[in-house]
Amino acid sequence: MEYNYKEIEQKWQARWAAEKTFRVKEDSSKPKYYVLDMFPYPSGAGLHVGHPLGYIASDIYSRYKRLKGFNVLHPMGYDAFGLPAEQYAIQTGQHPAKTTRNNINRYRSQMDRIGFSYDWNREVRTCSPGYYKWTQWAFLKMFGHWYNNESSKAEPVEKLVAIFEKEGNANVNAACTEGPVFSAEEWKAFSEKEKSDALMRYRIAYQGETSVNWCPKLGTVLANDEVKEGLSVRGGFPVEQKKMKQWQLRVSAYAQRLLDDLEGLDWTESLKDMQRNWIGRSQGAEMIFKVGNWDVKIFTTRADTVFGVTFMVLAPESEWVERLTTPECKAAVDEYIAQTKKKTERERISETKKVTGVFTGSYGTNPFTGEKVPVWVSDYVLSGYGTGAIMAVPAHDSRDWAFAKRFNLPIIPLIEGCDVSESSFDAKEGTMINSGFLTGMSVKEAIPAAIDEVERRGIGKRKINYRLRDAIFSRQRYWGEPFPIYYKDGIPSPVDEKDLPVTLPSISSFLPTENGEPPLARAKDWTYNGYPLETSTMPGFAGSSAYYLRYMGPHNSYGLVSREANEYWRNVDLYIGGTEHATGHLIYSRFWNKFLYDLGYVCEIEPFRKLINQGMIQGRSNFVYRIKNTNTFVSYGLKDQYDTTEIHVNVNIVNADRLDLEAFRNWMPEYRNAEFILENGEYICGWAVEKMSKSMFNVVNPDNICDSYGADTLRLYEMFLGPLEASKPWDTKGIDGVHRFLRKFWRMFFNNDELCLSDGKPSAAELKVLHKLIKKVGDDIENFSFNTSVSAFMIALNELQTLKCNNREVLEQFTILLAPFTPHICEELWSLLGHEESISGARFPEYNEEYTKENTFEYPVSFNGKMRFKIELPKNVDAATAQKAVLENSLSAKWLEGRSVKKIIVVPGKIINVVC
RNA sequence: GCCCAGAUGGCGGAAUAGGUAGACGCGCUGGUCUCAAACACCAGUGCCGCGAGGCAUGCCGGUUCGAUCCCGGCUCUGGGUACCA
């Protein structure tokens, strides 16, 4: 009987679906385990072989955990709102809902072919109203809460109102937007609008004027993590800074908790580092500099360098600029600010080295020296960080140094022996000089001493700043969750919870309106109780922030997640996905979870206990070389003899870098009559590792691999390719070896087309092979070292083959071990072995050390210290010979001399353990 | 610039208590089977050398009886971040 993967895979995929093999329910009799994949955005291009890498790993782990007796929650869904579908809609007029549905169907059929063990009954789609109801619900909760720094948690706005009514806002310690202080009387006298505005500064979901990343090409604002190097991540369009009133989430309120709780997570250090850097905690001080009659607050982490301040700088957007600019300087300052406004983010970055700035005409007073220092404006100071104003210490800050050089401002060195003629001395080390009472201290002592003095004099205080900004939550787009907010006389008001979801209306065109409003403004009757509804929609990360909770009970209509389900499944035990979400989704999701935790809706402070980043599978492109102005192509090895152009060629008509000439001629009409210059009768293509993309003709579709090798081979091969976390190019060179292994495994069960197994007791040799494998595979899966476990299977199979093993028990256990990797073939063999139930209900074999023990013996020697070394010994060596061998042959004989060894443990041909 | 990770045959990669470097797979070479091919199986395969032997885990040094592994200093590659005061 031949290994017919096509038949086997179709058969078992159909059976799993029909028998709902992977459906799970809460079951308190079993320990739970929650394995989650980062759900995909269903793009029009479909899945390529890179996408399933993480899914295969998580599937193996899920199947393994089931064999280990766990109740495994392993769901899948779609992150279905987003820009590409809408851009496509603008181009083609097709409704994004329709293209999204088509793409999802395509994804689903591609995933089904690979044989994943998802509980599809729990599928979620972020764009379905039943799902986004809960995204809107969470938003309303955030709108209805504020962050109390005293209790370090979110509390209802009603409580805040009660405080305002009693004593105003002077003593409220909240994470909030700066604004005026008011008394209880003033609060009571406020108009509705004023009250709304005051509360808005406290809400966790709030509307506020802020400088945003505006992408004119996409017609929308973007969050910081959606912009890379001044270009939009989606589309790569330029982004500029613009002040706009936008919905925002007060993520910054949670900065410290997001930082602290990283400690308890089983994530890689590098990923935690990325989050730490993104949160960017820095400890320093706020200090007041008098400028005329004004108190200008600056933030610094180097209070110790205050004696070296030679000027001050304001951000162009700072509110101080207008007040501090003298009439004589006004024209120049206005001109400078107009120029910076025109620059895009990209230009600002690319011009990093160009130092620009302008003098305001005002002078500030150094609070320590009393000296007057000029106040400048420059775009190297950011309005969004600290106070938007700095004290400049050119001797010890490279940016200040560059600025001082450019504008000829004095540079005063403050650290003994430092040379600031060519560059600043930024390191926090050395002994202070020229620094009044700080002189003679080390920098490490001086920093806190300076801050203490600042606090003692009442000219400032300790302050911790975070780089993490509040998340901008509005998008001026159609294909996203509508906000459950309407405007009553201009006051943003929440839609009643019972009226959720606010469903996305159908509209005629997906473009902004003539007067620049978002597409939702085109919707007829976009109102709530007669009042206009918000016209922007939520960003992509809204729907992905709490989806892992919804999987716990996606059909319940009374809550995001039921208490019972949440208390059973708790949080994600294993999360697999790409690093690209390190500073986006993984921050937002943690924030969202913590907020819901504060409100008592979820029982764990962190959503994802363990996280693995699978590497990217890159494309391996192939090239042909056309001799210029001809239709002749020259093989890679001979191309240097001609003047050629390198052309990408479809990798699907290239096999092991050999071009299929006929297929090439048929590939495109222009190559119909192509001529070739071959080497050794073959056309060899050049190659390069690049991103997998359509335009480079290097996309490999998993369907093709399933056709020609089968899903089991694809699964096994993707794991065999290398460590899960490593990025690697897709290369089918080794796939035959993996396929060969499966065929060999299949043949172990048969003799002349007949199932042929012996029922006797396994031999000692067979048991040794089997139990070594049980140990190795179990350990490897636990450590996500799937590539080495595939090798272990190959080695074990070779050994069993050498032993001519056809023992039923041994092969049955081997099948169970292999089942998580290649479930189809294992199900088939399992059923041929007479089992009626799916192999997923089997138990992972128990490892028995007895079977794998080496021939070990111990005997006393004398020696101090403890060490191990290796030595070659003949088989069946006796103790005396062994000792002699150790002393004579070992590289360590010299070292052993004169020491007293107590005991040496010998394994023939292997390790000898020497104990003191 | 800063932070993180990595560098091992012709190739992907093993070796994670400091102890036979190169497992396993690909590729390549030779052989068996076959009319032939495919499949399968057997043997060989780090480099140099006819050989004995020598050299080998990016480079330079150190610790150790012994270093791919630990320490110091470089080089290069990949990822993150970018005026965050």
Coordinates of N, CA and C (backbone and C1' of nucleotides) in Angstrom, one line a residue, chain A residues 211 243 291 294-299 312-325 333-334 336-337 340-341 348 360 375-390, chain B residues 85:
Chain A
S211 N -1.0 67.0 18.8 CA -0.3 67.0 17.6 C -0.3 65.5 17.1
K243 N -1.9 69.6 14.3 CA -2.7 69.7 15.5 C -4.2 69.4 15.2
V291 N 11.7 83.5 33.3 CA 12.0 84.3 32.1 C 11.1 85.5 32.2
W294 N 7.7 85.3 33.9 CA 7.1 84.0 33.7 C 7.9 82.9 34.4
D295 N 7.2 81.8 34.8 CA 7.9 80.6 35.3 C 7.9 79.6 34.2
V296 N 9.0 79.4 33.6 CA 9.0 78.3 32.5 C 9.6 77.0 33.1
K297 N 8.8 76.0 33.0 CA 9.2 74.7 33.6 C 9.9 73.9 32.5
I298 N 11.0 73.3 32.9 CA 11.8 72.5 32.0 C 11.9 71.1 32.7
F299 N 12.2 70.1 31.8 CA 12.4 68.7 32.4 C 13.9 68.3 32.0
M312 N 18.5 78.3 26.7 CA 17.3 77.5 26.8 C 16.7 77.3 25.4
V313 N 15.9 76.2 25.2 CA 15.3 76.0 23.9 C 13.8 75.6 24.2
L314 N 13.0 76.2 23.3 CA 11.5 75.8 23.4 C 11.2 75.1 22.1
A315 N 10.2 74.2 22.2 CA 9.7 73.5 21.0 C 8.9 74.5 20.2
P316 N 8.9 74.4 18.9 CA 8.2 75.4 18.1 C 6.7 75.4 18.4
E317 N 6.2 74.3 18.8 CA 4.8 74.2 19.1 C 4.5 74.7 20.6
S318 N 5.5 75.0 21.3 CA 5.3 75.3 22.8 C 4.4 76.6 22.9
E319 N 3.6 76.6 23.9 CA 2.7 77.8 24.1 C 3.6 79.0 24.6
W320 N 4.8 78.7 25.1 CA 5.6 79.8 25.6 C 6.2 80.7 24.5
V321 N 6.3 80.1 23.3 CA 6.9 80.8 22.2 C 6.3 82.2 22.0
E322 N 5.0 82.2 21.9 CA 4.3 83.4 21.7 C 4.5 84.4 22.8
R323 N 4.5 84.0 24.0 CA 4.6 84.9 25.2 C 6.0 85.4 25.3
L324 N 7.0 84.6 25.0 CA 8.4 85.0 25.3 C 9.1 85.7 24.1
T325 N 8.4 85.7 22.9 CA 9.1 86.4 21.8 C 8.9 87.9 21.9
V333 N 10.9 84.7 14.3 CA 10.3 83.5 15.0 C 9.1 83.0 14.2
D334 N 8.2 83.9 13.8 CA 7.0 83.5 13.0 C 7.5 82.8 11.7
Y336 N 10.3 81.2 11.2 CA 10.8 79.9 11.5 C 9.7 78.8 11.8
I337 N 8.7 79.2 12.6 CA 7.6 78.3 12.9 C 6.8 77.9 11.7
T340 N 8.9 75.2 10.0 CA 8.8 73.9 10.6 C 7.5 73.2 10.3
K341 N 6.4 74.0 10.4 CA 5.1 73.4 10.2 C 5.0 72.8 8.8
R348 N 11.9 66.2 8.6 CA 12.5 66.5 9.9 C 13.5 65.4 10.3
T360 N 14.5 84.1 20.6 CA 13.2 84.7 20.9 C 13.3 86.2 21.4
V375 N 16.9 82.6 25.4 CA 15.9 81.5 25.1 C 15.7 81.4 23.6
W376 N 15.9 80.2 23.1 CA 15.8 80.0 21.6 C 14.6 79.1 21.3
V377 N 14.3 79.0 20.0 CA 13.3 78.1 19.6 C 13.9 77.1 18.6
S378 N 13.7 75.8 18.7 CA 14.3 74.9 17.7 C 13.4 73.6 17.7
D379 N 13.4 73.0 16.5 CA 12.6 71.8 16.3 C 13.3 70.6 16.8
Y380 N 14.5 70.7 17.4 CA 15.0 69.5 18.0 C 14.4 69.3 19.4
V381 N 13.7 70.3 19.9 CA 12.9 70.0 21.1 C 11.5 69.7 20.8
L382 N 11.0 68.6 21.4 CA 9.7 68.1 21.0 C 8.6 68.6 22.0
S383 N 7.5 69.0 21.5 CA 6.5 69.6 22.3 C 5.8 68.4 23.1
G384 N 5.8 67.2 22.6 CA 5.1 66.2 23.2 C 5.8 65.5 24.4
Y385 N 7.0 65.8 24.6 CA 7.8 65.2 25.7 C 8.2 66.2 26.7
G386 N 8.1 65.7 28.0 CA 8.5 66.6 29.1 C 7.6 67.8 29.1
T387 N 8.2 69.0 29.1 CA 7.4 70.2 29.1 C 7.5 71.0 27.8
G388 N 8.2 70.5 26.9 CA 8.4 71.2 25.6 C 9.4 72.3 25.7
A389 N 10.2 72.3 26.8 CA 11.2 73.3 27.0 C 12.4 72.7 27.7
I390 N 13.6 73.1 27.4 CA 14.7 72.5 28.0 C 15.7 73.5 28.4
Chain B
rA85 P 15.5 61.2 27.8 O5' 16.5 62.5 27.9 C5' 16.4 63.3 29.0 C4' 17.1 64.6 28.7 C3' 16.7 65.7 29.6 O3' 17.5 65.7 30.8 C1' 16.6 66.5 27.3

